[in-house]
PDB file of C-alpha atoms in Angstrom:
ATOM      1  CA  UNK A   1       0.000   0.000   0.000  1.00 68.00           C
ATOM      2  CA  UNK A   2       1.384   3.421  -0.978  1.00 83.00           C
ATOM      3  CA  UNK A   3       2.522   5.747   1.779  1.00 95.00           C
ATOM      4  CA  UNK A   4       0.458   8.868   2.266  1.00 97.00           C
ATOM      5  CA  UNK A   5       1.026  12.397   3.529  1.00 98.00           C
ATOM      6  CA  UNK A   6      -1.493  14.719   5.132  1.00 98.00           C
ATOM      7  CA  UNK A   7      -1.573  18.164   3.518  1.00 98.00           C
ATOM      8  CA  UNK A   8      -3.231  20.953   5.508  1.00 98.00           C
ATOM      9  CA  UNK A   9      -3.592  24.317   3.795  1.00 98.00           C
ATOM     10  CA  UNK A  10      -5.310  27.667   3.917  1.00 96.00           C
ATOM     11  CA  UNK A  11      -3.684  29.323   6.911  1.00 95.00           C
ATOM     12  CA  UNK A  12      -1.676  28.791  10.041  1.00 94.00           C
ATOM     13  CA  UNK A  13      -2.445  25.574  11.932  1.00 96.00           C
ATOM     14  CA  UNK A  14      -2.776  26.122  15.698  1.00 96.00           C
ATOM     15  CA  UNK A  15      -0.116  24.184  17.583  1.00 96.00           C
ATOM     16  CA  UNK A  16      -2.619  22.136  19.581  1.00 97.00           C
ATOM     17  CA  UNK A  17      -4.402  21.095  16.384  1.00 97.00           C
ATOM     18  CA  UNK A  18      -1.177  20.237  14.568  1.00 97.00           C
ATOM     19  CA  UNK A  19      -0.128  18.105  17.542  1.00 97.00           C
ATOM     20  CA  UNK A  20      -3.455  16.288  17.434  1.00 97.00           C
ATOM     21  CA  UNK A  21      -3.096  15.633  13.706  1.00 97.00           C
ATOM     22  CA  UNK A  22       0.406  14.218  14.216  1.00 97.00           C
ATOM     23  CA  UNK A  23      -0.759  11.985  17.048  1.00 97.00           C
ATOM     24  CA  UNK A  24      -3.838  10.805  15.154  1.00 97.00           C
ATOM     25  CA  UNK A  25      -1.987   9.964  11.932  1.00 97.00           C
ATOM     26  CA  UNK A  26       1.354   8.750  13.288  1.00 97.00           C
ATOM     27  CA  UNK A  27       3.156  11.176  10.986  1.00 97.00           C
ATOM     28  CA  UNK A  28       6.934  10.802  11.122  1.00 97.00           C
ATOM     29  CA  UNK A  29       7.767  14.429  10.320  1.00 97.00           C
ATOM     30  CA  UNK A  30       6.147  17.810   9.719  1.00 97.00           C
ATOM     31  CA  UNK A  31       7.252  20.139   6.929  1.00 96.00           C
ATOM     32  CA  UNK A  32       5.898  23.704   6.887  1.00 96.00           C
ATOM     33  CA  UNK A  33       5.546  25.119   3.386  1.00 93.00           C
ATOM     34  CA  UNK A  34       5.084  28.859   3.927  1.00 87.00           C
ATOM     35  CA  UNK A  35       2.926  30.760   3.812  1.00 88.00           C
ATOM     36  CA  UNK A  36      -0.161  28.602   4.252  1.00 94.00           C
ATOM     37  CA  UNK A  37       0.657  24.900   3.854  1.00 97.00           C
ATOM     38  CA  UNK A  38       1.990  22.154   6.084  1.00 98.00           C
ATOM     39  CA  UNK A  39       2.740  18.569   5.013  1.00 98.00           C
ATOM     40  CA  UNK A  40       2.746  15.701   7.510  1.00 98.00           C
ATOM     41  CA  UNK A  41       4.888  12.909   6.089  1.00 97.00           C
ATOM     42  CA  UNK A  42       3.944   9.222   6.351  1.00 97.00           C
ATOM     43  CA  UNK A  43       0.534  10.041   7.806  1.00 97.00           C
ATOM     44  CA  UNK A  44      -2.107   7.323   8.114  1.00 96.00           C
ATOM     45  CA  UNK A  45      -5.774   8.085   7.509  1.00 95.00           C
ATOM     46  CA  UNK A  46      -7.332   5.922  10.184  1.00 94.00           C
ATOM     47  CA  UNK A  47     -10.089   6.062  12.819  1.00 95.00           C
ATOM     48  CA  UNK A  48      -7.982   8.299  15.066  1.00 95.00           C
ATOM     49  CA  UNK A  49      -8.267  11.083  12.468  1.00 96.00           C
ATOM     50  CA  UNK A  50     -11.853  11.480  13.537  1.00 94.00           C
ATOM     51  CA  UNK A  51     -14.791  13.787  12.955  1.00 93.00           C
ATOM     52  CA  UNK A  52     -13.728  16.063  15.813  1.00 95.00           C
ATOM     53  CA  UNK A  53     -10.349  16.774  14.177  1.00 97.00           C
ATOM     54  CA  UNK A  54     -12.057  17.375  10.835  1.00 96.00           C
ATOM     55  CA  UNK A  55     -14.504  19.741  12.521  1.00 96.00           C
ATOM     56  CA  UNK A  56     -11.673  21.653  14.203  1.00 97.00           C
ATOM     57  CA  UNK A  57      -9.887  22.012  10.860  1.00 98.00           C
ATOM     58  CA  UNK A  58     -13.090  23.273   9.263  1.00 97.00           C
ATOM     59  CA  UNK A  59     -13.583  25.766  12.104  1.00 97.00           C
ATOM     60  CA  UNK A  60     -10.140  27.184  11.278  1.00 97.00           C
ATOM     61  CA  UNK A  61     -11.144  27.306   7.593  1.00 98.00           C
ATOM     62  CA  UNK A  62      -8.393  24.833   6.734  1.00 98.00           C
ATOM     63  CA  UNK A  63      -8.522  22.295   3.926  1.00 98.00           C
ATOM     64  CA  UNK A  64      -6.929  18.889   4.407  1.00 98.00           C
ATOM     65  CA  UNK A  65      -6.206  15.893   2.217  1.00 98.00           C
ATOM     66  CA  UNK A  66      -4.396  12.585   2.417  1.00 98.00           C
ATOM     67  CA  UNK A  67      -2.276  12.254  -0.708  1.00 97.00           C
ATOM     68  CA  UNK A  68       0.170   9.712  -2.052  1.00 96.00           C
ATOM     69  CA  UNK A  69       3.693  10.474  -0.869  1.00 96.00           C
ATOM     70  CA  UNK A  70       6.099  11.731  -3.513  1.00 95.00           C
ATOM     71  CA  UNK A  71       3.419  12.356  -6.132  1.00 96.00           C
ATOM     72  CA  UNK A  72       4.260  15.169  -8.556  1.00 97.00           C
ATOM     73  CA  UNK A  73       2.102  17.067 -10.996  1.00 98.00           C
ATOM     74  CA  UNK A  74       4.223  15.708 -13.836  1.00 98.00           C
ATOM     75  CA  UNK A  75       2.991  12.207 -12.965  1.00 98.00           C
ATOM     76  CA  UNK A  76      -0.308  13.199 -14.611  1.00 98.00           C
ATOM     77  CA  UNK A  77      -1.157  13.709 -18.273  1.00 98.00           C
ATOM     78  CA  UNK A  78      -4.639  15.256 -18.282  1.00 98.00           C
ATOM     79  CA  UNK A  79      -6.569  17.675 -16.083  1.00 98.00           C
ATOM     80  CA  UNK A  80     -10.288  18.294 -16.668  1.00 98.00           C
ATOM     81  CA  UNK A  81     -12.353  21.131 -15.224  1.00 98.00           C
ATOM     82  CA  UNK A  82     -16.064  21.609 -14.868  1.00 98.00           C
ATOM     83  CA  UNK A  83     -16.808  25.210 -15.885  1.00 98.00           C
ATOM     84  CA  UNK A  84     -19.655  26.788 -13.906  1.00 97.00           C
ATOM     85  CA  UNK A  85     -18.825  27.396 -10.232  1.00 97.00           C
ATOM     86  CA  UNK A  86     -15.513  25.590 -10.732  1.00 98.00           C
ATOM     87  CA  UNK A  87     -13.281  27.113 -13.393  1.00 98.00           C
ATOM     88  CA  UNK A  88     -15.376  30.297 -13.186  1.00 98.00           C
ATOM     89  CA  UNK A  89     -17.233  31.800 -10.255  1.00 98.00           C
ATOM     90  CA  UNK A  90     -20.733  31.953 -11.744  1.00 97.00           C
ATOM     91  CA  UNK A  91     -23.437  29.704 -13.161  1.00 96.00           C
ATOM     92  CA  UNK A  92     -23.798  31.147 -16.667  1.00 97.00           C
ATOM     93  CA  UNK A  93     -27.399  30.042 -17.067  1.00 96.00           C
ATOM     94  CA  UNK A  94     -28.374  31.901 -13.890  1.00 95.00           C
ATOM     95  CA  UNK A  95     -26.764  35.093 -15.190  1.00 96.00           C
ATOM     96  CA  UNK A  96     -28.521  34.746 -18.549  1.00 96.00           C
ATOM     97  CA  UNK A  97     -31.770  34.336 -16.657  1.00 95.00           C
ATOM     98  CA  UNK A  98     -31.047  37.559 -14.786  1.00 95.00           C
ATOM     99  CA  UNK A  99     -31.357  39.445 -18.079  1.00 94.00           C
ATOM    100  CA  UNK A 100     -34.705  37.747 -18.614  1.00 92.00           C
ATOM    101  CA  UNK A 101     -35.884  38.742 -15.148  1.00 95.00           C
ATOM    102  CA  UNK A 102     -36.012  35.109 -14.084  1.00 94.00           C
ATOM    103  CA  UNK A 103     -32.790  34.581 -12.147  1.00 94.00           C
ATOM    104  CA  UNK A 104     -34.437  33.463  -8.904  1.00 94.00           C
ATOM    105  CA  UNK A 105     -36.551  30.821 -10.649  1.00 91.00           C
ATOM    106  CA  UNK A 106     -33.651  29.458 -12.676  1.00 93.00           C
ATOM    107  CA  UNK A 107     -31.120  29.610  -9.824  1.00 92.00           C
ATOM    108  CA  UNK A 108     -33.342  27.528  -7.543  1.00 92.00           C
ATOM    109  CA  UNK A 109     -33.517  24.779 -10.166  1.00 91.00           C
ATOM    110  CA  UNK A 110     -29.745  25.009 -10.723  1.00 90.00           C
ATOM    111  CA  UNK A 111     -29.122  24.591  -7.010  1.00 91.00           C
ATOM    112  CA  UNK A 112     -31.394  21.534  -6.814  1.00 91.00           C
ATOM    113  CA  UNK A 113     -29.674  19.971  -9.822  1.00 89.00           C
ATOM    114  CA  UNK A 114     -26.195  20.554  -8.372  1.00 88.00           C
ATOM    115  CA  UNK A 115     -27.271  18.929  -5.106  1.00 89.00           C
ATOM    116  CA  UNK A 116     -28.507  15.932  -7.097  1.00 90.00           C
ATOM    117  CA  UNK A 117     -32.132  16.400  -6.090  1.00 91.00           C
ATOM    118  CA  UNK A 118     -33.448  16.470  -9.654  1.00 90.00           C
ATOM    119  CA  UNK A 119     -32.221  14.959 -12.904  1.00 90.00           C
ATOM    120  CA  UNK A 120     -29.753  17.241 -14.660  1.00 92.00           C
ATOM    121  CA  UNK A 121     -31.194  16.778 -18.143  1.00 91.00           C
ATOM    122  CA  UNK A 122     -34.697  17.604 -16.943  1.00 91.00           C
ATOM    123  CA  UNK A 123     -33.413  20.557 -14.936  1.00 92.00           C
ATOM    124  CA  UNK A 124     -31.631  21.982 -17.970  1.00 93.00           C
ATOM    125  CA  UNK A 125     -34.731  21.656 -20.144  1.00 92.00           C
ATOM    126  CA  UNK A 126     -36.800  23.471 -17.512  1.00 92.00           C
ATOM    127  CA  UNK A 127     -34.262  26.273 -17.125  1.00 94.00           C
ATOM    128  CA  UNK A 128     -33.721  26.712 -20.845  1.00 95.00           C
ATOM    129  CA  UNK A 129     -37.462  26.986 -21.459  1.00 93.00           C
ATOM    130  CA  UNK A 130     -37.471  30.073 -19.234  1.00 93.00           C
ATOM    131  CA  UNK A 131     -34.886  31.693 -21.512  1.00 95.00           C
ATOM    132  CA  UNK A 132     -36.935  31.374 -24.690  1.00 96.00           C
ATOM    133  CA  UNK A 133     -36.981  34.670 -26.592  1.00 97.00           C
ATOM    134  CA  UNK A 134     -33.955  36.162 -24.829  1.00 97.00           C
ATOM    135  CA  UNK A 135     -31.816  38.331 -27.134  1.00 97.00           C
ATOM    136  CA  UNK A 136     -28.692  36.316 -28.028  1.00 97.00           C
ATOM    137  CA  UNK A 137     -26.557  39.453 -27.633  1.00 97.00           C
ATOM    138  CA  UNK A 138     -26.895  38.929 -23.895  1.00 97.00           C
ATOM    139  CA  UNK A 139     -24.381  36.068 -24.203  1.00 98.00           C
ATOM    140  CA  UNK A 140     -21.594  38.532 -24.976  1.00 98.00           C
ATOM    141  CA  UNK A 141     -22.719  40.810 -22.159  1.00 97.00           C
ATOM    142  CA  UNK A 142     -22.627  38.000 -19.596  1.00 98.00           C
ATOM    143  CA  UNK A 143     -19.169  36.944 -20.760  1.00 98.00           C
ATOM    144  CA  UNK A 144     -17.772  40.457 -20.671  1.00 97.00           C
ATOM    145  CA  UNK A 145     -19.379  41.627 -17.439  1.00 97.00           C
ATOM    146  CA  UNK A 146     -19.839  38.569 -15.241  1.00 97.00           C
ATOM    147  CA  UNK A 147     -17.493  35.730 -16.153  1.00 98.00           C
ATOM    148  CA  UNK A 148     -14.556  35.662 -13.760  1.00 98.00           C
ATOM    149  CA  UNK A 149     -12.046  32.893 -13.206  1.00 98.00           C
ATOM    150  CA  UNK A 150     -12.176  31.261  -9.799  1.00 98.00           C
ATOM    151  CA  UNK A 151      -9.327  32.264  -7.463  1.00 98.00           C
ATOM    152  CA  UNK A 152      -6.161  30.372  -8.335  1.00 98.00           C
ATOM    153  CA  UNK A 153      -7.511  29.040 -11.629  1.00 98.00           C
ATOM    154  CA  UNK A 154      -4.890  30.842 -13.702  1.00 98.00           C
ATOM    155  CA  UNK A 155      -2.021  29.621 -11.529  1.00 98.00           C
ATOM    156  CA  UNK A 156      -3.243  26.015 -11.631  1.00 98.00           C
ATOM    157  CA  UNK A 157      -3.775  26.063 -15.389  1.00 98.00           C
ATOM    158  CA  UNK A 158      -0.365  27.637 -16.035  1.00 98.00           C
ATOM    159  CA  UNK A 159       1.375  25.074 -13.814  1.00 98.00           C
ATOM    160  CA  UNK A 160      -0.472  22.171 -15.449  1.00 98.00           C
ATOM    161  CA  UNK A 161       0.421  23.373 -18.932  1.00 98.00           C
ATOM    162  CA  UNK A 162       4.050  23.899 -17.919  1.00 98.00           C
ATOM    163  CA  UNK A 163       4.139  20.359 -16.492  1.00 98.00           C
ATOM    164  CA  UNK A 164       2.965  18.993 -19.839  1.00 98.00           C
ATOM    165  CA  UNK A 165      -0.599  18.071 -18.938  1.00 98.00           C
ATOM    166  CA  UNK A 166      -3.315  18.317 -21.551  1.00 98.00           C
ATOM    167  CA  UNK A 167      -6.232  20.443 -20.392  1.00 98.00           C
ATOM    168  CA  UNK A 168      -9.992  20.131 -20.878  1.00 98.00           C
ATOM    169  CA  UNK A 169     -13.224  21.908 -19.996  1.00 98.00           C
ATOM    170  CA  UNK A 170     -16.057  19.384 -19.657  1.00 98.00           C
ATOM    171  CA  UNK A 171     -19.248  21.283 -18.933  1.00 97.00           C
ATOM    172  CA  UNK A 172     -23.000  21.009 -18.864  1.00 95.00           C
ATOM    173  CA  UNK A 173     -22.947  24.728 -19.684  1.00 96.00           C
ATOM    174  CA  UNK A 174     -22.786  26.358 -23.080  1.00 97.00           C
ATOM    175  CA  UNK A 175     -20.317  26.412 -25.952  1.00 98.00           C
ATOM    176  CA  UNK A 176     -20.432  30.209 -26.225  1.00 98.00           C
ATOM    177  CA  UNK A 177     -18.584  30.366 -22.915  1.00 98.00           C
ATOM    178  CA  UNK A 178     -16.479  27.191 -23.037  1.00 98.00           C
ATOM    179  CA  UNK A 179     -15.110  27.979 -26.495  1.00 98.00           C
ATOM    180  CA  UNK A 180     -14.118  31.511 -25.559  1.00 98.00           C
ATOM    181  CA  UNK A 181     -12.411  30.241 -22.409  1.00 98.00           C
ATOM    182  CA  UNK A 182     -10.714  27.445 -24.366  1.00 98.00           C
ATOM    183  CA  UNK A 183      -9.253  29.890 -26.860  1.00 98.00           C
ATOM    184  CA  UNK A 184      -8.331  32.648 -24.414  1.00 98.00           C
ATOM    185  CA  UNK A 185      -6.783  30.354 -21.796  1.00 98.00           C
ATOM    186  CA  UNK A 186      -5.194  27.834 -24.149  1.00 98.00           C
ATOM    187  CA  UNK A 187      -7.182  24.742 -23.186  1.00 98.00           C
ATOM    188  CA  UNK A 188      -6.691  21.741 -25.457  1.00 98.00           C
ATOM    189  CA  UNK A 189     -10.292  20.504 -25.371  1.00 98.00           C
ATOM    190  CA  UNK A 190     -13.780  21.754 -24.491  1.00 98.00           C
ATOM    191  CA  UNK A 191     -17.173  20.060 -24.523  1.00 97.00           C
ATOM    192  CA  UNK A 192     -20.549  21.571 -23.593  1.00 98.00           C
ATOM    193  CA  UNK A 193     -24.073  22.268 -24.830  1.00 97.00           C
ATOM    194  CA  UNK A 194     -24.739  24.429 -27.883  1.00 97.00           C
ATOM    195  CA  UNK A 195     -27.593  26.872 -27.461  1.00 97.00           C
ATOM    196  CA  UNK A 196     -30.066  27.022 -30.325  1.00 97.00           C
ATOM    197  CA  UNK A 197     -30.512  30.551 -31.686  1.00 98.00           C
ATOM    198  CA  UNK A 198     -33.112  31.612 -34.229  1.00 98.00           C
ATOM    199  CA  UNK A 199     -33.732  35.147 -35.448  1.00 97.00           C
ATOM    200  CA  UNK A 200     -31.175  36.454 -32.988  1.00 97.00           C
ATOM    201  CA  UNK A 201     -33.003  35.013 -29.987  1.00 98.00           C
ATOM    202  CA  UNK A 202     -32.600  31.935 -27.798  1.00 97.00           C
ATOM    203  CA  UNK A 203     -35.188  29.270 -28.578  1.00 97.00           C
ATOM    204  CA  UNK A 204     -35.019  27.700 -25.125  1.00 95.00           C
ATOM    205  CA  UNK A 205     -33.412  24.545 -26.518  1.00 96.00           C
ATOM    206  CA  UNK A 206     -29.963  23.155 -27.259  1.00 96.00           C
ATOM    207  CA  UNK A 207     -28.723  21.683 -30.524  1.00 97.00           C
ATOM    208  CA  UNK A 208     -28.182  17.943 -30.306  1.00 94.00           C
ATOM    209  CA  UNK A 209     -28.124  15.784 -27.230  1.00 92.00           C
ATOM    210  CA  UNK A 210     -27.685  17.335 -23.803  1.00 94.00           C
ATOM    211  CA  UNK A 211     -24.222  17.122 -22.229  1.00 96.00           C
ATOM    212  CA  UNK A 212     -25.038  15.746 -18.793  1.00 96.00           C
ATOM    213  CA  UNK A 213     -23.003  13.927 -16.158  1.00 95.00           C
ATOM    214  CA  UNK A 214     -22.802  10.715 -18.179  1.00 96.00           C
ATOM    215  CA  UNK A 215     -21.645  12.610 -21.265  1.00 97.00           C
ATOM    216  CA  UNK A 216     -18.955  14.411 -19.295  1.00 98.00           C
ATOM    217  CA  UNK A 217     -17.668  11.084 -17.973  1.00 98.00           C
ATOM    218  CA  UNK A 218     -17.732   9.626 -21.479  1.00 98.00           C
ATOM    219  CA  UNK A 219     -15.728  12.520 -22.896  1.00 98.00           C
ATOM    220  CA  UNK A 220     -13.160  12.242 -20.104  1.00 98.00           C
ATOM    221  CA  UNK A 221     -12.659   8.517 -20.661  1.00 98.00           C
ATOM    222  CA  UNK A 222     -12.478   9.120 -24.421  1.00 97.00           C
ATOM    223  CA  UNK A 223      -9.797  11.769 -24.015  1.00 98.00           C
ATOM    224  CA  UNK A 224      -7.894   9.550 -21.614  1.00 98.00           C
ATOM    225  CA  UNK A 225      -7.886   6.695 -24.111  1.00 97.00           C
ATOM    226  CA  UNK A 226      -6.996   8.922 -27.065  1.00 97.00           C
ATOM    227  CA  UNK A 227      -4.031  10.301 -25.145  1.00 98.00           C
ATOM    228  CA  UNK A 228      -2.919   6.817 -24.147  1.00 98.00           C
ATOM    229  CA  UNK A 229      -3.215   7.563 -20.446  1.00 98.00           C
ATOM    230  CA  UNK A 230      -4.121   5.370 -17.499  1.00 98.00           C
ATOM    231  CA  UNK A 231      -6.851   6.392 -15.082  1.00 98.00           C
ATOM    232  CA  UNK A 232      -4.302   7.237 -12.395  1.00 97.00           C
ATOM    233  CA  UNK A 233      -2.807   9.861 -14.738  1.00 98.00           C
ATOM    234  CA  UNK A 234      -6.017  11.917 -14.852  1.00 98.00           C
ATOM    235  CA  UNK A 235      -7.167  14.755 -12.572  1.00 98.00           C
ATOM    236  CA  UNK A 236     -10.797  15.939 -12.620  1.00 98.00           C
ATOM    237  CA  UNK A 237     -12.270  18.905 -10.753  1.00 98.00           C
ATOM    238  CA  UNK A 238     -15.957  19.684 -10.234  1.00 98.00           C
ATOM    239  CA  UNK A 239     -18.529  20.934  -7.776  1.00 97.00           C
ATOM    240  CA  UNK A 240     -21.947  19.423  -8.469  1.00 94.00           C
ATOM    241  CA  UNK A 241     -23.791  16.123  -8.575  1.00 93.00           C
ATOM    242  CA  UNK A 242     -23.538  16.112 -12.365  1.00 94.00           C
ATOM    243  CA  UNK A 243     -19.733  15.921 -11.965  1.00 97.00           C
ATOM    244  CA  UNK A 244     -19.726  12.697  -9.954  1.00 97.00           C
ATOM    245  CA  UNK A 245     -19.482  10.325 -12.925  1.00 97.00           C
ATOM    246  CA  UNK A 246     -16.677  12.394 -14.419  1.00 98.00           C
ATOM    247  CA  UNK A 247     -14.821  12.476 -11.120  1.00 98.00           C
ATOM    248  CA  UNK A 248     -15.125   8.696 -10.877  1.00 98.00           C
ATOM    249  CA  UNK A 249     -13.230   8.352 -14.169  1.00 98.00           C
ATOM    250  CA  UNK A 250     -10.181  10.187 -12.777  1.00 98.00           C
ATOM    251  CA  UNK A 251      -7.275   8.917 -10.738  1.00 98.00           C
ATOM    252  CA  UNK A 252      -7.466  12.058  -8.596  1.00 98.00           C
ATOM    253  CA  UNK A 253     -10.910  13.606  -8.103  1.00 98.00           C
ATOM    254  CA  UNK A 254     -11.205  17.036  -6.526  1.00 98.00           C
ATOM    255  CA  UNK A 255     -14.390  18.643  -5.232  1.00 98.00           C
ATOM    256  CA  UNK A 256     -14.022  22.416  -5.410  1.00 98.00           C
ATOM    257  CA  UNK A 257     -16.295  24.437  -3.079  1.00 98.00           C
ATOM    258  CA  UNK A 258     -18.720  21.649  -3.810  1.00 97.00           C
ATOM    259  CA  UNK A 259     -22.089  20.348  -2.759  1.00 92.00           C
ATOM    260  CA  UNK A 260     -22.058  17.799   0.118  1.00 92.00           C
ATOM    261  CA  UNK A 261     -22.648  14.723  -2.064  1.00 90.00           C
ATOM    262  CA  UNK A 262     -19.740  15.689  -4.283  1.00 95.00           C
ATOM    263  CA  UNK A 263     -17.411  16.433  -1.368  1.00 95.00           C
ATOM    264  CA  UNK A 264     -18.127  13.070   0.192  1.00 94.00           C
ATOM    265  CA  UNK A 265     -17.239  11.049  -2.907  1.00 96.00           C
ATOM    266  CA  UNK A 266     -14.210  12.973  -4.167  1.00 98.00           C
ATOM    267  CA  UNK A 267     -10.657  12.054  -3.197  1.00 97.00           C
ATOM    268  CA  UNK A 268      -9.972  15.633  -2.109  1.00 98.00           C
ATOM    269  CA  UNK A 269     -12.292  18.474  -1.113  1.00 98.00           C
ATOM    270  CA  UNK A 270     -11.151  22.091  -1.325  1.00 98.00           C
ATOM    271  CA  UNK A 271     -13.738  24.009   0.661  1.00 98.00           C
ATOM    272  CA  UNK A 272     -11.792  27.187   1.441  1.00 98.00           C
ATOM    273  CA  UNK A 273      -8.712  27.299  -0.801  1.00 97.00           C
ATOM    274  CA  UNK A 274      -8.570  28.570  -4.353  1.00 98.00           C
ATOM    275  CA  UNK A 275      -7.943  26.246  -7.267  1.00 98.00           C
ATOM    276  CA  UNK A 276      -4.213  26.792  -6.851  1.00 98.00           C
ATOM    277  CA  UNK A 277      -4.632  24.721  -3.693  1.00 98.00           C
ATOM    278  CA  UNK A 278      -4.532  21.710  -6.022  1.00 98.00           C
ATOM    279  CA  UNK A 279      -0.826  22.411  -6.556  1.00 98.00           C
ATOM    280  CA  UNK A 280      -0.098  21.964  -2.849  1.00 98.00           C
ATOM    281  CA  UNK A 281      -1.194  18.342  -3.069  1.00 98.00           C
ATOM    282  CA  UNK A 282       1.978  17.507  -4.983  1.00 97.00           C
ATOM    283  CA  UNK A 283       5.643  17.417  -4.105  1.00 95.00           C
ATOM    284  CA  UNK A 284       7.790  19.886  -6.004  1.00 85.00           C
ATOM    285  CA  UNK A 285      10.222  18.456  -8.514  1.00 68.00           C
TER     286      UNK A 285
END
């Protein structure tokens, strides 16, 4: 069985809490990585690392993860991002709905879908129907005025590209946004839904089949196979229930500021850190 380290990040770790983590995991050494990371070497994730310790870490707004010792970013060949509320800070469909005066109605359905309470395909159909007749020029306005990268996204993407990883956006969102991000940020691949536009207005439908959680997982496995990679060479990052199948196809799955069901099933949950917190999971070359 591979040795593991415990990485704690996001701020200073109180001495009493660090001592408890060492005692609970049997870590053989502690390495501070200023300014906001500490790595406990040869740490065991067992019953002693209990819910109370996890609660104390959360109270300090600290993220933690057990990771394979010695793992480097260059050990991977592909990193895939969900777009909405992961690579970027917003849900694009909610912002489009704002221009239609229907943001509250659409956002409530989005939230239910991300929690896994309703089927994603059905939720998208319902939300899109509320956008019927919206001027397509609003797409450019949303992109220009409201799309912002999540904190640390640029640093993570730059490091991944420098390390030789191929990069992908796999989204249940819309091609207008994923394609612009792909081109501007230098992603290798992007997959999402294409909005149908007629007479300069949204029809409330998409062209072709809906890209849902199963489709995202399919595209990730396809890319992995085309690149000749093994599952353990793939990183996937998402936040919602429709990311779970995609995350399951990766060797390292990361839940970013995610819904509870997604946090519970991912290998790593970043609840407080930016996306650049992913980089702290690896040893430097």
